[in-house]
Tab-separated table of C-alpha atoms and ligand atoms in Angstrom:
chain	number	residue	atom	x	y	z
A	142	MET	CA	33.574	1.666	0.190
A	143	TYR	CA	33.380	5.213	-0.244
A	144	LEU	CA	33.591	4.696	-4.180
A	145	LEU	CA	30.684	2.287	-3.428
A	146	ILE	CA	28.821	4.567	-1.694
A	147	LEU	CA	29.425	7.243	-4.087
A	148	LEU	CA	28.409	5.143	-7.138
A	149	ALA	CA	25.122	4.235	-5.193
A	150	ILE	CA	24.094	7.736	-4.856
A	151	GLY	CA	24.927	8.501	-8.504
A	152	LEU	CA	22.677	5.662	-9.328
A	153	LEU	CA	19.776	6.359	-7.162
A	154	TYR	CA	20.045	10.118	-8.359
A	155	THR	CA	20.002	9.251	-11.864
A	156	LEU	CA	17.322	6.621	-11.388
A	157	VAL	CA	14.963	9.388	-9.593
A	158	THR	CA	15.889	12.132	-12.193
A	159	TYR	CA	15.114	9.703	-15.163
A	160	ARG	CA	11.780	8.612	-13.410
A	161	LEU	CA	10.594	12.376	-13.094
A	162	HIS	CA	11.667	12.978	-16.582
A	163	ARG	CA	9.402	10.169	-17.919
A	164	ARG	CA	6.904	11.246	-15.671
A	165	TYR	CA	6.392	14.595	-16.316
A	166	PRO	CA	7.464	15.127	-20.150
A	167	GLU	CA	8.041	18.617	-21.308
A	168	THR	CA	6.045	17.849	-24.649
A	169	ILE	CA	7.464	20.112	-27.708
A	170	TRP	CA	6.063	19.504	-31.241
A	171	ASP	CA	7.820	19.972	-34.458
A	172	TRP	CA	5.653	22.499	-35.907
A	173	ASP	CA	6.609	22.048	-39.164
A	174	LYS	CA	5.428	18.616	-39.124
A	175	GLN	CA	1.785	19.757	-37.598
A	176	ASN	CA	-1.015	20.225	-40.086
A	177	LEU	CA	-2.532	23.131	-38.223
A	178	ASN	CA	-5.816	22.951	-40.589
A	179	ASP	CA	-6.448	19.382	-39.332
A	180	LEU	CA	-9.251	20.328	-36.687
A	181	GLU	CA	-12.453	18.568	-35.547
A	182	PHE	CA	-14.629	19.576	-32.774
A	183	PRO	CA	-17.820	18.087	-31.374
A	184	GLU	CA	-20.993	19.005	-32.660
A	185	ASN	CA	-22.417	21.394	-30.038
A	186	PHE	CA	-18.935	22.953	-29.107
A	187	MET	CA	-19.311	26.410	-28.099
A	188	TRP	CA	-16.751	29.039	-29.182
A	189	GLY	CA	-16.742	32.217	-27.226
A	190	THR	CA	-14.733	35.185	-25.458
A	191	ALA	CA	-14.359	36.374	-22.029
A	192	THR	CA	-14.123	39.410	-19.927
A	193	ALA	CA	-14.270	40.310	-16.214
A	194	SER	CA	-16.139	43.311	-14.841
A	195	HIS	CA	-13.365	44.943	-13.146
A	196	GLN	CA	-11.418	44.833	-15.849
A	197	VAL	CA	-13.765	46.225	-18.608
A	198	GLU	CA	-16.518	48.049	-17.119
A	199	GLY	CA	-14.716	51.344	-15.781
A	200	GLY	CA	-15.902	53.436	-12.863
A	201	ASN	CA	-14.931	50.886	-10.132
A	202	VAL	CA	-15.222	52.168	-6.767
A	203	ASN	CA	-15.417	50.288	-3.231
A	204	ASN	CA	-13.119	47.349	-4.458
A	205	TRP	CA	-10.094	46.500	-5.838
A	206	SER	CA	-9.783	49.988	-7.136
A	207	ARG	CA	-8.418	50.993	-3.572
A	208	TRP	CA	-5.557	48.734	-4.350
A	209	GLU	CA	-4.810	50.481	-7.477
A	210	GLU	CA	-4.024	54.056	-5.420
A	211	GLY	CA	-1.394	52.521	-3.291
A	212	ASN	CA	2.277	51.575	-3.509
A	213	HIS	CA	4.298	48.840	-2.259
A	214	ARG	CA	6.765	48.740	0.911
A	215	ASP	CA	9.420	49.739	-1.472
A	216	GLY	CA	7.769	52.714	-2.822
A	217	THR	CA	7.129	51.347	-6.151
A	218	PRO	CA	3.382	51.451	-7.252
A	219	HIS	CA	1.032	48.557	-6.874
A	220	ILE	CA	0.117	48.878	-10.546
A	221	HIS	CA	2.898	49.106	-13.338
A	222	ASN	CA	3.227	52.722	-14.618
A	223	ASN	CA	0.674	54.091	-11.879
A	224	ASP	CA	-2.189	53.069	-13.848
A	225	GLN	CA	-5.584	52.971	-12.602
A	226	SER	CA	-8.634	50.768	-14.021
A	227	GLY	CA	-10.688	54.251	-14.842
A	228	GLN	CA	-13.083	54.284	-17.322
A	229	ALA	CA	-11.500	50.951	-18.943
A	230	CYS	CA	-13.409	49.797	-21.785
A	231	GLU	CA	-16.702	51.573	-20.493
A	232	HIS	CA	-18.149	48.168	-20.890
A	233	TYR	CA	-20.602	48.936	-18.227
A	234	ALA	CA	-22.329	51.568	-20.736
A	235	ARG	CA	-21.235	50.063	-23.870
A	236	TYR	CA	-22.282	46.314	-23.226
A	237	LYS	CA	-24.759	46.173	-26.254
A	238	GLU	CA	-22.295	47.195	-28.823
A	239	ASP	CA	-19.444	44.995	-27.587
A	240	ILE	CA	-22.430	42.206	-27.155
A	241	ALA	CA	-23.120	43.021	-30.915
A	242	ARG	CA	-19.090	42.550	-31.796
A	243	ILE	CA	-19.161	39.117	-29.997
A	244	LYS	CA	-22.088	38.153	-32.426
A	245	GLU	CA	-20.236	39.660	-35.341
A	246	LEU	CA	-17.376	37.379	-34.973
A	247	GLY	CA	-19.574	34.510	-35.104
A	248	LEU	CA	-19.307	33.405	-31.498
A	249	SER	CA	-22.084	31.661	-29.485
A	250	SER	CA	-21.051	32.499	-26.073
A	251	TYR	CA	-19.933	35.311	-23.337
A	252	ARG	CA	-18.205	34.800	-20.303
A	253	PHE	CA	-18.647	37.761	-17.652
A	254	SER	CA	-18.456	38.484	-14.257
A	255	LEU	CA	-20.753	40.246	-12.098
A	256	ALA	CA	-19.423	43.148	-10.022
A	257	TRP	CA	-20.461	42.076	-6.428
A	258	ASN	CA	-19.335	45.538	-5.395
A	259	ARG	CA	-21.942	47.091	-7.378
A	260	ILE	CA	-24.663	44.449	-6.626
A	261	GLU	CA	-24.226	44.328	-2.884
A	262	PRO	CA	-22.634	47.672	-1.707
A	263	THR	CA	-23.350	47.159	1.937
A	264	PRO	CA	-23.629	43.524	3.571
A	265	GLY	CA	-27.253	42.363	2.577
A	266	ASP	CA	-28.424	45.373	0.746
A	267	TYR	CA	-29.001	44.994	-2.895
A	268	ASN	CA	-28.526	47.743	-5.453
A	269	GLU	CA	-31.384	47.392	-7.673
A	270	GLU	CA	-30.029	49.382	-10.494
A	271	ALA	CA	-26.974	47.206	-10.694
A	272	ILE	CA	-29.169	44.007	-10.413
A	273	ALA	CA	-31.199	45.278	-13.359
A	274	HIS	CA	-28.231	46.190	-15.291
A	275	TYR	CA	-26.745	42.719	-15.444
A	276	HIS	CA	-30.383	41.511	-16.484
A	277	GLN	CA	-29.850	43.815	-19.524
A	278	VAL	CA	-26.629	42.250	-20.097
A	279	ILE	CA	-27.964	38.583	-20.072
A	280	ASP	CA	-31.296	39.867	-21.967
A	281	THR	CA	-29.280	41.399	-24.677
A	282	CYS	CA	-26.818	38.107	-24.986
A	283	LYS	CA	-29.981	35.950	-25.432
A	284	GLN	CA	-31.646	38.245	-27.848
A	285	MET	CA	-28.288	38.021	-29.877
A	286	GLY	CA	-28.204	34.313	-29.824
A	287	ILE	CA	-25.183	34.494	-27.630
A	288	ARG	CA	-25.113	31.902	-24.634
A	289	PRO	CA	-24.029	33.814	-21.406
A	290	MET	CA	-21.750	32.283	-18.776
A	291	VAL	CA	-21.728	34.120	-15.509
A	292	THR	CA	-18.564	34.164	-12.993
A	293	LEU	CA	-19.577	35.160	-9.627
A	294	HIS	CA	-16.094	35.743	-8.175
A	295	HIS	CA	-13.360	37.146	-10.533
A	296	PHE	CA	-10.766	38.326	-8.115
A	297	THR	CA	-12.811	41.081	-6.940
A	298	HIS	CA	-15.291	41.806	-4.144
A	299	PRO	CA	-16.683	44.763	-2.226
A	300	LEU	CA	-14.240	46.491	0.029
A	301	TRP	CA	-16.259	45.613	3.223
A	302	PHE	CA	-15.678	42.074	2.218
A	303	GLU	CA	-11.914	42.761	1.902
A	304	ASP	CA	-11.818	44.406	5.386
A	305	ILE	CA	-12.992	41.535	7.177
A	306	GLY	CA	-10.369	39.392	5.627
A	307	SER	CA	-12.191	37.876	2.558
A	308	PHE	CA	-11.341	34.464	1.836
A	309	GLU	CA	-8.655	34.206	4.523
A	310	HIS	CA	-11.288	33.393	7.089
A	311	GLU	CA	-13.726	30.271	6.888
A	312	GLU	CA	-16.635	32.143	8.364
A	313	ASN	CA	-16.651	34.870	5.648
A	314	ILE	CA	-17.758	32.508	3.146
A	315	GLU	CA	-21.061	33.097	4.487
A	316	HIS	CA	-21.147	36.469	2.748
A	317	PHE	CA	-20.284	35.079	-0.560
A	318	LEU	CA	-22.919	32.103	-0.290
A	319	ARG	CA	-25.569	34.773	0.313
A	320	PHE	CA	-24.388	36.804	-2.775
A	321	SER	CA	-24.448	33.754	-4.854
A	322	GLU	CA	-28.010	32.868	-3.671
A	323	LYS	CA	-29.092	36.292	-4.274
A	324	VAL	CA	-27.822	36.579	-8.087
A	325	PHE	CA	-28.824	32.793	-8.788
A	326	SER	CA	-32.552	33.755	-7.713
A	327	GLU	CA	-32.373	36.877	-10.007
A	328	TYR	CA	-30.599	35.386	-13.155
A	329	GLY	CA	-30.412	31.605	-12.696
A	330	ARG	CA	-33.705	30.874	-14.915
A	331	LYS	CA	-31.964	32.918	-17.832
A	332	VAL	CA	-28.376	31.668	-17.586
A	333	LYS	CA	-27.236	27.964	-17.936
A	334	TYR	CA	-23.377	28.196	-17.278
A	335	TRP	CA	-22.285	29.321	-13.882
A	336	CYS	CA	-18.585	29.673	-12.650
A	337	THR	CA	-17.930	29.673	-9.002
A	338	HIS	CA	-14.446	30.872	-8.685
A	339	ASN	CA	-12.157	32.373	-11.149
A	340	GLU	CA	-8.630	30.507	-10.685
A	341	PRO	CA	-8.100	29.964	-6.976
A	342	GLY	CA	-4.537	29.617	-7.753
A	343	PRO	CA	-3.491	32.939	-9.026
A	344	PHE	CA	-5.833	34.961	-6.900
A	345	ALA	CA	-4.384	33.270	-3.671
A	346	THR	CA	-0.794	33.328	-4.908
A	347	MET	CA	-1.027	37.109	-5.810
A	348	GLY	CA	-2.385	38.236	-2.813
A	349	TRP	CA	-1.074	36.297	-0.185
A	350	GLY	CA	1.900	34.270	-1.748
A	351	LEU	CA	3.549	37.150	-4.000
A	352	GLY	CA	2.120	40.002	-2.371
A	353	MET	CA	1.308	41.805	-5.894
A	354	PHE	CA	-2.773	41.763	-5.315
A	355	PRO	CA	-4.628	42.830	-2.622
A	356	PRO	CA	-4.230	42.140	0.305
A	357	GLY	CA	-0.423	42.160	-0.179
A	358	ILE	CA	0.634	39.421	1.794
A	359	ARG	CA	3.699	36.984	1.397
A	360	SER	CA	3.058	33.893	3.277
A	361	LEU	CA	2.831	30.432	1.953
A	362	LYS	CA	0.679	29.279	5.301
A	363	ARG	CA	-1.882	32.320	5.011
A	364	MET	CA	-2.005	31.805	0.979
A	365	SER	CA	-2.767	27.755	1.442
A	366	ARG	CA	-5.472	28.839	3.934
A	367	VAL	CA	-7.156	30.838	1.192
A	368	LEU	CA	-6.773	28.040	-1.251
A	369	GLN	CA	-8.510	25.880	1.192
A	370	ASN	CA	-11.161	27.907	1.989
A	371	LEU	CA	-11.735	28.860	-1.757
A	372	MET	CA	-12.348	25.075	-2.135
A	373	ARG	CA	-14.893	25.114	0.580
A	374	SER	CA	-16.646	28.244	-0.501
A	375	HIS	CA	-17.030	26.539	-4.046
A	376	LEU	CA	-18.325	23.395	-2.671
A	377	ARG	CA	-20.880	25.292	-0.581
A	378	VAL	CA	-21.852	27.647	-3.437
A	379	TYR	CA	-22.301	24.699	-5.820
A	380	LYS	CA	-24.472	22.592	-3.313
A	381	LYS	CA	-26.650	25.705	-2.565
A	382	LEU	CA	-27.145	26.650	-6.162
A	383	LYS	CA	-27.894	22.951	-7.276
A	384	SER	CA	-30.686	22.883	-4.416
A	385	MET	CA	-32.380	26.069	-5.683
A	386	PRO	CA	-35.009	26.247	-8.424
A	387	GLY	CA	-33.451	25.812	-11.917
A	388	GLY	CA	-30.398	24.583	-10.143
A	389	ASP	CA	-30.672	20.834	-11.350
A	390	LYS	CA	-30.838	22.475	-15.019
A	391	ALA	CA	-27.502	24.782	-14.492
A	392	GLN	CA	-24.148	23.932	-15.150
A	393	ILE	CA	-21.943	25.190	-12.400
A	394	GLY	CA	-18.223	24.772	-12.402
A	395	LEU	CA	-14.916	25.895	-10.795
A	396	VAL	CA	-12.395	27.610	-13.060
A	397	LYS	CA	-8.684	26.120	-12.878
A	398	ASN	CA	-6.071	27.876	-14.021
A	399	ILE	CA	-2.875	25.602	-14.419
A	400	PHE	CA	0.475	26.536	-15.204
A	401	GLN	CA	2.943	23.849	-15.444
A	402	PHE	CA	6.391	24.237	-13.673
A	403	ASP	CA	8.750	22.755	-15.451
A	404	PRO	CA	12.389	22.250	-14.411
A	405	TYR	CA	14.937	24.377	-16.523
A	406	ARG	CA	17.531	21.939	-15.982
A	407	ARG	CA	15.851	18.466	-16.357
A	408	TRP	CA	18.646	16.401	-14.719
A	409	SER	CA	19.099	18.707	-11.646
A	410	LEU	CA	17.341	17.045	-8.581
A	411	LEU	CA	17.109	20.614	-7.115
A	412	HIS	CA	15.327	21.954	-10.299
A	413	TRP	CA	12.694	19.080	-10.078
A	414	ALA	CA	12.247	19.559	-6.284
A	415	LEU	CA	11.294	23.120	-6.843
A	416	CYS	CA	8.842	22.368	-9.379
A	417	ARG	CA	7.355	19.618	-8.083
A	418	LEU	CA	6.638	21.635	-4.821
A	419	LEU	CA	5.123	24.273	-6.802
A	420	ASP	CA	3.099	22.038	-8.593
A	421	HIS	CA	1.737	20.794	-5.381
A	422	VAL	CA	0.510	23.655	-4.123
A	423	TYR	CA	-0.606	25.654	-7.034
A	424	ASN	CA	-2.185	22.766	-9.072
A	425	GLU	CA	-2.397	19.394	-7.267
A	426	SER	CA	-4.114	20.651	-4.345
A	427	ILE	CA	-7.213	21.948	-6.310
A	428	ILE	CA	-7.180	19.023	-8.869
A	429	ARG	CA	-6.824	16.476	-5.981
A	430	PHE	CA	-9.996	18.273	-4.169
A	431	LEU	CA	-12.169	18.147	-7.488
A	432	ARG	CA	-10.969	14.692	-8.365
A	433	ASP	CA	-10.896	12.801	-4.735
A	434	GLY	CA	-12.498	15.566	-2.292
A	435	LEU	CA	-9.239	15.694	-0.674
A	436	PHE	CA	-7.662	19.288	0.099
A	437	ARG	CA	-3.825	18.604	1.086
A	438	ILE	CA	-0.918	20.919	1.105
A	439	TYR	CA	2.401	19.791	2.673
A	440	VAL	CA	5.192	21.615	2.911
A	441	PRO	CA	7.710	20.355	5.126
A	442	GLY	CA	8.486	22.630	8.184
A	443	VAL	CA	5.899	25.421	6.898
A	444	VAL	CA	2.536	24.068	6.213
A	445	PHE	CA	0.446	20.877	6.584
A	446	ILE	CA	-3.420	21.082	5.770
A	447	GLN	CA	-5.372	18.171	5.231
A	448	GLU	CA	-9.123	18.045	4.906
A	449	LYS	CA	-11.760	15.491	3.412
A	450	PHE	CA	-14.742	16.548	2.166
A	451	GLU	CA	-16.947	13.783	2.098
A	452	ASP	CA	-19.587	15.598	-0.920
A	453	ALA	CA	-16.756	17.158	-2.708
A	454	LYS	CA	-16.024	14.260	-5.438
A	455	GLY	CA	-17.726	15.400	-8.575
A	456	ALA	CA	-19.237	18.284	-7.004
A	457	THR	CA	-18.639	20.684	-10.304
A	458	ASP	CA	-20.614	20.018	-13.547
A	459	PHE	CA	-17.523	21.296	-15.360
A	460	ILE	CA	-14.212	22.281	-15.083
A	461	GLY	CA	-13.074	25.577	-16.451
A	462	LEU	CA	-9.626	25.454	-17.559
A	463	ASN	CA	-7.560	28.663	-18.005
A	464	TYR	CA	-4.538	28.272	-19.747
A	465	TYR	CA	-1.829	30.566	-20.959
A	466	SER	CA	1.472	28.856	-20.747
A	467	ASN	CA	4.150	26.710	-18.703
A	468	LEU	CA	6.881	28.363	-16.228
A	469	ILE	CA	10.252	27.058	-16.641
A	470	MET	CA	11.861	27.061	-13.295
A	471	SER	CA	15.167	27.219	-11.472
A	472	PRO	CA	16.007	27.501	-7.828
A	473	LEU	CA	17.763	30.566	-9.148
A	474	SER	CA	14.916	32.266	-10.420
A	475	PRO	CA	13.855	35.350	-8.774
A	476	GLN	CA	10.985	34.881	-6.187
A	477	LYS	CA	9.441	37.952	-6.833
A	478	PRO	CA	8.696	39.977	-9.594
A	479	PRO	CA	9.983	41.230	-12.251
A	480	PHE	CA	10.549	37.486	-13.149
A	481	LYS	CA	12.872	36.920	-16.056
A	482	PRO	CA	11.391	34.145	-18.245
A	483	LEU	CA	13.549	31.082	-19.059
A	484	THR	CA	12.799	29.638	-22.423
A	485	ARG	CA	13.655	26.738	-24.467
A	486	PRO	CA	15.612	27.356	-28.073
A	487	GLY	CA	13.244	28.677	-30.544
A	488	GLN	CA	10.153	29.374	-28.232
A	489	VAL	CA	8.509	32.601	-28.706
A	490	LEU	CA	7.799	34.788	-25.791
A	491	THR	CA	4.633	36.572	-25.367
A	492	ASP	CA	4.693	40.473	-23.581
A	493	PHE	CA	4.394	38.770	-20.552
A	494	PRO	CA	7.310	36.627	-19.069
A	495	TYR	CA	6.240	33.502	-20.534
A	496	THR	CA	6.325	31.951	-23.878
A	497	THR	CA	3.641	30.555	-26.414
A	498	TYR	CA	3.458	27.038	-25.512
A	499	ALA	CA	0.566	25.201	-27.300
A	500	GLU	CA	1.897	21.806	-26.456
A	501	GLY	CA	1.104	22.832	-22.843
A	502	PHE	CA	-2.565	23.437	-23.470
A	503	TYR	CA	-2.818	19.624	-24.817
A	504	ARG	CA	-0.790	18.724	-21.451
A	505	ALA	CA	-3.331	20.734	-19.426
A	506	LEU	CA	-6.445	19.188	-21.029
A	507	LYS	CA	-5.218	15.822	-20.623
A	508	ARG	CA	-4.502	16.268	-16.778
A	509	ILE	CA	-7.635	18.305	-16.179
A	510	ASN	CA	-9.477	15.330	-18.135
A	511	THR	CA	-8.278	12.838	-15.218
A	512	ILE	CA	-10.802	14.472	-13.106
A	513	GLY	CA	-13.745	13.086	-15.225
A	514	ARG	CA	-15.531	15.963	-15.522
A	515	PRO	CA	-16.662	17.809	-18.905
A	516	ILE	CA	-13.916	20.545	-19.624
A	517	MET	CA	-14.769	24.014	-20.585
A	518	VAL	CA	-11.419	26.199	-21.479
A	519	THR	CA	-12.853	29.338	-20.155
A	520	GLU	CA	-9.715	31.357	-21.173
A	521	ASN	CA	-6.747	31.373	-23.307
A	522	GLY	CA	-5.125	34.233	-25.129
A	523	ILE	CA	-2.077	36.198	-25.473
A	524	PRO	CA	-0.903	39.542	-24.751
A	525	ASP	CA	0.583	40.818	-27.930
A	526	ALA	CA	0.675	44.493	-28.469
A	527	LYS	CA	2.335	44.310	-31.607
A	528	ASP	CA	-0.124	41.514	-32.901
A	529	ASP	CA	2.905	39.794	-34.799
A	530	ARG	CA	2.118	36.531	-32.696
A	531	ARG	CA	-1.367	36.683	-32.470
A	532	GLU	CA	-2.379	34.721	-35.253
A	533	ILE	CA	0.140	31.731	-34.827
A	534	PHE	CA	-0.927	31.347	-31.157
A	535	ILE	CA	-4.590	30.863	-31.896
A	536	ARG	CA	-3.870	28.520	-34.756
A	537	ARG	CA	-1.291	26.337	-32.766
A	538	TYR	CA	-3.293	26.370	-29.221
A	539	ILE	CA	-6.687	25.646	-31.123
A	540	TYR	CA	-4.538	22.851	-33.075
A	541	ALA	CA	-3.820	21.530	-29.807
A	542	LEU	CA	-7.435	21.838	-28.258
A	543	SER	CA	-8.506	19.790	-31.300
A	544	LEU	CA	-5.741	17.072	-30.833
A	545	ALA	CA	-6.588	16.974	-26.996
A	546	ILE	CA	-10.382	16.291	-27.982
A	547	LYS	CA	-9.396	13.743	-30.787
A	548	ASP	CA	-7.398	11.761	-28.153
A	549	GLY	CA	-10.168	11.726	-25.560
A	550	CYS	CA	-10.615	14.911	-23.703
A	551	ASP	CA	-14.249	15.974	-23.205
A	552	VAL	CA	-14.178	19.722	-23.919
A	553	ARG	CA	-17.120	21.297	-24.527
A	554	ALA	CA	-16.284	24.965	-25.064
A	555	TYR	CA	-13.341	27.401	-25.673
A	556	TYR	CA	-13.604	31.051	-24.600
A	557	TYR	CA	-10.758	33.319	-26.000
A	558	TRP	CA	-9.296	35.906	-23.678
A	559	SER	CA	-10.280	38.578	-24.077
A	560	LEU	CA	-12.909	40.264	-26.330
A	561	LEU	CA	-10.952	43.627	-25.599
A	562	ASP	CA	-7.899	45.047	-24.470
A	563	ASN	CA	-8.463	45.780	-20.894
A	564	PHE	CA	-7.081	46.386	-17.074
A	565	GLU	CA	-4.646	43.734	-16.687
A	566	TRP	CA	-4.446	43.846	-12.992
A	567	ALA	CA	-0.816	44.508	-11.632
A	568	GLU	CA	0.078	45.191	-15.289
A	569	GLY	CA	-2.010	47.914	-15.674
A	570	TYR	CA	-2.968	48.664	-19.604
A	571	SER	CA	0.327	47.291	-20.632
A	572	MET	CA	-0.781	43.974	-21.517
A	573	ARG	CA	-2.699	43.912	-24.697
A	574	PHE	CA	-4.782	40.603	-24.879
A	575	GLY	CA	-7.751	41.906	-27.057
A	576	LEU	CA	-9.301	40.312	-30.062
A	577	TYR	CA	-10.307	44.158	-30.369
A	578	ALA	CA	-7.684	46.608	-29.928
A	579	MET	CA	-8.651	49.269	-27.743
A	580	ASN	CA	-7.936	53.067	-27.921
A	581	PHE	CA	-8.409	54.077	-24.509
A	582	GLU	CA	-8.759	57.953	-25.369
A	583	THR	CA	-11.399	57.604	-27.731
A	584	GLN	CA	-12.948	54.210	-26.754
A	585	GLU	CA	-12.740	53.130	-30.256
A	586	ARG	CA	-12.304	49.226	-30.698
A	587	THR	CA	-10.532	47.988	-33.837
A	588	LEU	CA	-10.638	44.106	-34.683
A	589	ARG	CA	-6.820	43.033	-34.773
A	590	GLU	CA	-5.518	41.289	-37.928
A	591	GLY	CA	-4.369	38.455	-35.703
A	592	ALA	CA	-7.906	38.019	-34.066
A	593	LYS	CA	-9.175	37.177	-37.823
A	594	ALA	CA	-7.716	33.632	-37.518
A	595	TYR	CA	-10.015	33.009	-34.633
A	596	GLN	CA	-13.063	34.327	-36.547
A	597	GLU	CA	-12.046	32.170	-39.594
A	598	ILE	CA	-11.661	28.960	-37.264
A	599	VAL	CA	-15.390	29.674	-35.540
A	600	GLN	CA	-16.909	30.229	-38.962
A	601	GLN	CA	-15.558	26.831	-40.258
A	602	HIS	CA	-16.382	25.092	-37.040
A	603	GLY	CA	-19.276	26.905	-35.141
A	604	LEU	CA	-22.346	26.107	-34.059
A	605	LYS	CA	-25.223	26.407	-37.036
A	606	PRO	CA	-27.502	29.211	-36.041
A	607	HIS	CA	-30.375	26.753	-35.527
A	608	ALA	CA	-28.395	25.397	-32.610
A	609	ARG	CA	-27.481	28.432	-30.552
B	849	BGC	C1	-7.585	36.073	-15.410
B	849	BGC	C2	-7.844	37.286	-16.098
B	849	BGC	C3	-6.134	37.801	-16.833
B	849	BGC	C4	-5.567	36.896	-17.591
B	849	BGC	C5	-4.813	37.288	-18.454
B	849	BGC	C6	-6.200	35.175	-15.740
B	849	BGC	O1	-5.357	34.657	-14.959
B	849	BGC	O2	-8.407	35.428	-15.009
B	849	BGC	O3	-8.323	38.061	-15.495
B	849	BGC	O4	-6.568	38.966	-17.470
B	849	BGC	O5	-5.412	35.884	-16.854
B	849	BGC	O6	-3.496	37.583	-17.517
């Protein structure tokens, strides 16, 4: 009898793992058999590069900068090496020369974010100088034939918004809505592409899950509320901007980051359970919201949130996809940094604790495509200070992109992260993502050898000047 029960359990276990294995394959290609030059892109495909205000502008005050000065409870500094964003790339002053670099690279679009703290330093009061500044940035782009894409919220906001709990409280969305309306009324006639929130997943996880970003909380429950409020916020901003003059012509989207969680041991149900749970909270909650208008997070005994939005389905003109890699997880993996990366044989690590995994980019595109909206790859890049993996990274990821397009994904644009090395949040200046290497002492920018692969691909597949 016992033997029969054991056999039945064994059979069930095998069946379940087999099904999971089949349903969520961890695709690995044999790179010797892929022709990386076999690339095809739609005629009007946009090639670009991206930055975010806090990471490049320099002179940050009254925002995330306060976090840069503090320590965690255990005494370690919030930012690696005690770095502070400081003068960063002085992009606030040097934007013209940087936009000229984008043009020189042959790109047709620039994604950047607005510093809300500069524009609205106190609630409801707008700073004319800051508003004029972004007019100039946008105008410069247009004069140089570069299409601007503006992000409204890229992780940072004014301190007054932080101090009332930012996106943890539904009633605070009102402030973000007012800011969004204001800037859309300023720039809406000039800018076609708008991103509402950059990466709800990392923003909520780092701030309220892992406690690595402000406000430094570690609570799955509170983190889930933040995610829910970000979806509400996206929806309200989207609807508001669409109803404003010029809204019908604007393309407004949410930026979703995907990290796949792949089990280290693919035959272990424990590993699968962990990965499915992480995916449910981090990825599927947002994808389901965009696809079906339902926001749902259920972690037994910890959190249950379910909200149906009647008008959320399709309430995004495009989905911005930020993709870097997958995370290979084991229940024994540490629950807070420093994370030790798990890899498959032959995989190459980036300077962050994750590998280069172009197959995952293909997987992410296929998954996002199920939402049924056009996709814009709003970020993709590699932290590679030595510049010895960048070229192959670019060639493989762009190959995966092209393959996804051939296989039916409706992708309209690709933005390399990032134009310049910049302030990489909790990692300070240790991560070097730039097409241009920065010397932060002299502010000198040097095009990296590896970046030339991107330039070359764009030259072959970019927009013809008349189509800009
Ligand atoms: C963020 C960027 C960041 C990049 C590289 C994305 O999560 O949007 O601000 O610099 O990843 O880590």
